[in-house]
Amino acid sequence: MFVLTVDQRRSRERDDLVEATMAALNRDARRPLRLAFDRTAGDEMQAVTDNPATASAIALELAASGQWSVGIGVGMVREPLPDNTRAGAGEAFGRARAAVTAAKAAPGHIAVSGASVLAGQAEAVLQLVASVAHKRSRLSVEAGLLIDQGLTQQEAAERLGISQQAVSARLHSGLWHESRRAAEVAAALLEGADA
């Protein structure tokens, strides 16, 4: 099981982003959660999933924004699961707490804690992908998000009013395809860490 504990960075200097972010994540049917995101304290939220791709995708999305520190705890949770994460217990919850603390000073603001060496390997890949994503230009992100929505490069080019070659160049400069493959590796490593 995977517990995501997410803490808003520099929350004293910014508006509270927790409610709006939780609402968006909880209604995303592409990412199955066993327990939906719930505010656990102040500027922090937490969710539970048994899907490693979901854990990886949410962690990368939040960490790449630069607004969140993200911890993923890998391990057992006490079943049956309660109605909300605040009442949850088990190894993965404790590990998620340690991971989010580590994430505050980690590359890419993301950390993974699990008993398996694979958790550390997943962390390394996720940190690299989050760091790359955080350094992308606005133009690269704009093109990449359209591709992630399922548009072809030509369709993205038409939407952006640029050439297909320009879209390709933006994806290339942002290491978009490489990052997508690396995220798949991270999800596979998380799955192995939970085995």
GROMACS .gro file of C-alpha atoms in nm:
model
  195
    1MET     CA    1   0.000   0.000   0.000
    2PHE     CA    2   0.113   0.359  -0.061
    3VAL     CA    3   0.040   0.653   0.165
    4LEU     CA    4   0.102   0.998   0.021
    5THR     CA    5   0.163   1.274   0.273
    6VAL     CA    6   0.185   1.614   0.109
    7ASP     CA    7   0.285   1.939   0.277
    8GLN     CA    8   0.243   2.282   0.120
    9ARG     CA    9   0.579   2.459   0.087
   10ARG     CA   10   0.618   2.813   0.219
   11SER     CA   11   0.256   2.805   0.333
   12ARG     CA   12   0.301   3.110   0.556
   13GLU     CA   13   0.390   3.316   0.248
   14ARG     CA   14   0.111   3.187   0.021
   15ASP     CA   15  -0.260   3.131   0.015
   16ASP     CA   16  -0.379   2.794   0.139
   17LEU     CA   17  -0.377   2.560  -0.162
   18VAL     CA   18  -0.487   2.245   0.020
   19GLU     CA   19  -0.866   2.254  -0.034
   20ALA     CA   20  -0.854   2.328  -0.407
   21THR     CA   21  -0.577   2.075  -0.468
   22MET     CA   22  -0.754   1.802  -0.269
   23ALA     CA   23  -1.078   1.862  -0.460
   24ALA     CA   24  -0.901   1.833  -0.797
   25LEU     CA   25  -0.709   1.518  -0.700
   26ASN     CA   26  -1.011   1.348  -0.543
   27ARG     CA   27  -1.230   1.389  -0.850
   28ASP     CA   28  -0.963   1.256  -1.094
   29ALA     CA   29  -1.108   0.915  -1.182
   30ARG     CA   30  -0.789   0.818  -1.371
   31ARG     CA   31  -0.606   0.788  -1.039
   32PRO     CA   32  -0.775   0.539  -0.806
   33LEU     CA   33  -0.746   0.614  -0.435
   34ARG     CA   34  -0.839   0.374  -0.155
   35LEU     CA   35  -0.878   0.673   0.077
   36ALA     CA   36  -0.930   1.015  -0.079
   37PHE     CA   37  -0.708   1.309   0.007
   38ASP     CA   38  -0.800   1.460   0.339
   39ARG     CA   39  -0.649   1.750   0.532
   40THR     CA   40  -0.451   1.601   0.819
   41ALA     CA   41  -0.306   1.915   0.976
   42GLY     CA   42  -0.277   2.279   0.878
   43ASP     CA   43  -0.125   2.284   0.531
   44GLU     CA   44  -0.092   1.907   0.492
   45MET     CA   45  -0.302   1.643   0.317
   46GLN     CA   46  -0.285   1.267   0.291
   47ALA     CA   47  -0.429   0.985   0.076
   48VAL     CA   48  -0.394   0.610   0.037
   49THR     CA   49  -0.369   0.408  -0.283
   50ASP     CA   50  -0.279   0.053  -0.373
   51ASN     CA   51  -0.182   0.161  -0.725
   52PRO     CA   52   0.190   0.241  -0.772
   53ALA     CA   53   0.129   0.435  -1.095
   54THR     CA   54  -0.122   0.655  -0.912
   55ALA     CA   55   0.122   0.718  -0.628
   56SER     CA   56   0.399   0.804  -0.873
   57ALA     CA   57   0.185   1.029  -1.095
   58ILE     CA   58   0.035   1.230  -0.810
   59ALA     CA   59   0.371   1.267  -0.637
   60LEU     CA   60   0.538   1.390  -0.955
   61GLU     CA   61   0.258   1.630  -1.044
   62LEU     CA   62   0.262   1.791  -0.701
   63ALA     CA   63   0.639   1.798  -0.656
   64ALA     CA   64   0.699   1.937  -1.005
   65SER     CA   65   0.473   2.234  -0.930
   66GLY     CA   66   0.726   2.354  -0.673
   67GLN     CA   67   0.446   2.417  -0.425
   68TRP     CA   68   0.452   2.088  -0.234
   69SER     CA   69   0.685   1.853  -0.049
   70VAL     CA   70   0.569   1.496  -0.115
   71GLY     CA   71   0.637   1.184   0.088
   72ILE     CA   72   0.541   0.833  -0.018
   73GLY     CA   73   0.527   0.567   0.251
   74VAL     CA   74   0.538   0.207   0.129
   75GLY     CA   75   0.419  -0.080   0.348
   76MET     CA   76   0.130  -0.237   0.529
   77VAL     CA   77  -0.170  -0.044   0.656
   78ARG     CA   78  -0.422  -0.155   0.914
   79GLU     CA   79  -0.731  -0.299   0.746
   80PRO     CA   80  -1.013  -0.243   0.714
   81LEU     CA   81  -0.931   0.111   0.618
   82PRO     CA   82  -1.112   0.382   0.814
   83ASP     CA   83  -1.335   0.646   0.657
   84ASN     CA   84  -1.055   0.904   0.641
   85THR     CA   85  -0.677   0.913   0.646
   86ARG     CA   86  -0.656   1.085   0.985
   87ALA     CA   87  -0.776   0.759   1.142
   88GLY     CA   88  -0.538   0.542   0.939
   89ALA     CA   89  -0.259   0.337   1.095
   90GLY     CA   90   0.021   0.106   0.993
   91GLU     CA   91   0.374   0.101   0.863
   92ALA     CA   92   0.301   0.299   0.545
   93PHE     CA   93   0.155   0.588   0.745
   94GLY     CA   94   0.466   0.614   0.964
   95ARG     CA   95   0.691   0.589   0.662
   96ALA     CA   96   0.494   0.859   0.478
   97ARG     CA   97   0.546   1.093   0.776
   98ALA     CA   98   0.923   1.031   0.765
   99ALA     CA   99   0.926   1.070   0.386
  100VAL     CA  100   0.747   1.406   0.379
  101THR     CA  101   0.991   1.538   0.640
  102ALA     CA  102   1.283   1.421   0.425
  103ALA     CA  103   1.120   1.564   0.111
  104LYS     CA  104   1.144   1.919   0.247
  105ALA     CA  105   1.521   1.912   0.189
  106ALA     CA  106   1.535   1.651  -0.089
  107PRO     CA  107   1.602   1.707  -0.459
  108GLY     CA  108   1.273   1.767  -0.635
  109HIS     CA  109   1.099   1.790  -0.294
  110ILE     CA  110   1.000   1.425  -0.309
  111ALA     CA  111   1.100   1.129  -0.091
  112VAL     CA  112   1.003   0.762  -0.056
  113SER     CA  113   1.033   0.545   0.254
  114GLY     CA  114   0.993   0.168   0.246
  115ALA     CA  115   1.163  -0.144   0.383
  116SER     CA  116   1.287  -0.259   0.040
  117VAL     CA  117   1.592  -0.122  -0.136
  118LEU     CA  118   1.355  -0.069  -0.430
  119ALA     CA  119   1.191   0.217  -0.237
  120GLY     CA  120   1.522   0.403  -0.241
  121GLN     CA  121   1.563   0.335  -0.611
  122ALA     CA  122   1.210   0.463  -0.678
  123GLU     CA  123   1.294   0.774  -0.478
  124ALA     CA  124   1.604   0.842  -0.690
  125VAL     CA  125   1.408   0.815  -1.014
  126LEU     CA  126   1.119   1.029  -0.883
  127GLN     CA  127   1.360   1.296  -0.759
  128LEU     CA  128   1.528   1.311  -1.097
  129VAL     CA  129   1.200   1.335  -1.289
  130ALA     CA  130   1.061   1.599  -1.051
  131SER     CA  131   1.381   1.803  -1.080
  132VAL     CA  132   1.368   1.790  -1.460
  133ALA     CA  133   1.000   1.886  -1.460
  134HIS     CA  134   1.061   2.179  -1.227
  135LYS     CA  135   1.323   2.322  -1.468
  136ARG     CA  136   1.106   2.305  -1.781
  137SER     CA  137   1.013   2.623  -1.958
  138ARG     CA  138   0.653   2.737  -1.964
  139LEU     CA  139   0.645   2.664  -2.339
  140SER     CA  140   0.767   2.308  -2.288
  141VAL     CA  141   0.507   2.246  -2.017
  142GLU     CA  142   0.232   2.391  -2.236
  143ALA     CA  143   0.316   2.150  -2.519
  144GLY     CA  144   0.371   1.852  -2.290
  145LEU     CA  145   0.037   1.890  -2.113
  146LEU     CA  146  -0.143   1.880  -2.446
  147ILE     CA  147   0.042   1.563  -2.543
  148ASP     CA  148  -0.045   1.412  -2.204
  149GLN     CA  149  -0.412   1.486  -2.279
  150GLY     CA  150  -0.383   1.257  -2.581
  151LEU     CA  151  -0.333   1.510  -2.859
  152THR     CA  152  -0.090   1.434  -3.139
  153GLN     CA  153   0.198   1.672  -3.197
  154GLN     CA  154   0.015   1.811  -3.501
  155GLU     CA  155  -0.304   1.867  -3.297
  156ALA     CA  156  -0.101   2.034  -3.020
  157ALA     CA  157   0.068   2.253  -3.281
  158GLU     CA  158  -0.268   2.363  -3.420
  159ARG     CA  159  -0.398   2.440  -3.071
  160LEU     CA  160  -0.085   2.643  -2.988
  161GLY     CA  161  -0.064   2.814  -3.327
  162ILE     CA  162   0.287   2.685  -3.394
  163SER     CA  163   0.446   2.423  -3.618
  164GLN     CA  164   0.463   2.052  -3.537
  165GLN     CA  165   0.841   2.087  -3.540
  166ALA     CA  166   0.819   2.357  -3.272
  167VAL     CA  167   0.607   2.124  -3.056
  168SER     CA  168   0.861   1.849  -3.106
  169ALA     CA  169   1.143   2.086  -3.006
  170ARG     CA  170   0.958   2.190  -2.690
  171LEU     CA  171   0.899   1.827  -2.592
  172HIS     CA  172   1.263   1.746  -2.663
  173SER     CA  173   1.401   2.039  -2.461
  174GLY     CA  174   1.179   1.944  -2.166
  175LEU     CA  175   1.279   1.576  -2.182
  176TRP     CA  176   0.906   1.501  -2.190
  177HIS     CA  177   0.916   1.151  -2.340
  178GLU     CA  178   1.217   1.047  -2.133
  179SER     CA  179   1.048   1.167  -1.815
  180ARG     CA  180   0.733   0.973  -1.897
  181ARG     CA  181   0.936   0.651  -1.937
  182ALA     CA  182   1.129   0.722  -1.617
  183ALA     CA  183   0.799   0.773  -1.431
  184GLU     CA  184   0.692   0.427  -1.551
  185VAL     CA  185   1.017   0.287  -1.410
  186ALA     CA  186   0.949   0.461  -1.078
  187ALA     CA  187   0.601   0.308  -1.063
  188ALA     CA  188   0.745  -0.038  -1.132
  189LEU     CA  189   1.002   0.013  -0.855
  190LEU     CA  190   0.728   0.122  -0.615
  191GLU     CA  191   0.529  -0.187  -0.704
  192GLY     CA  192   0.833  -0.403  -0.631
  193ALA     CA  193   0.894  -0.222  -0.302
  194ASP     CA  194   0.539  -0.305  -0.194
  195ALA     CA  195   0.560  -0.672  -0.295
   0.00000   0.00000   0.00000
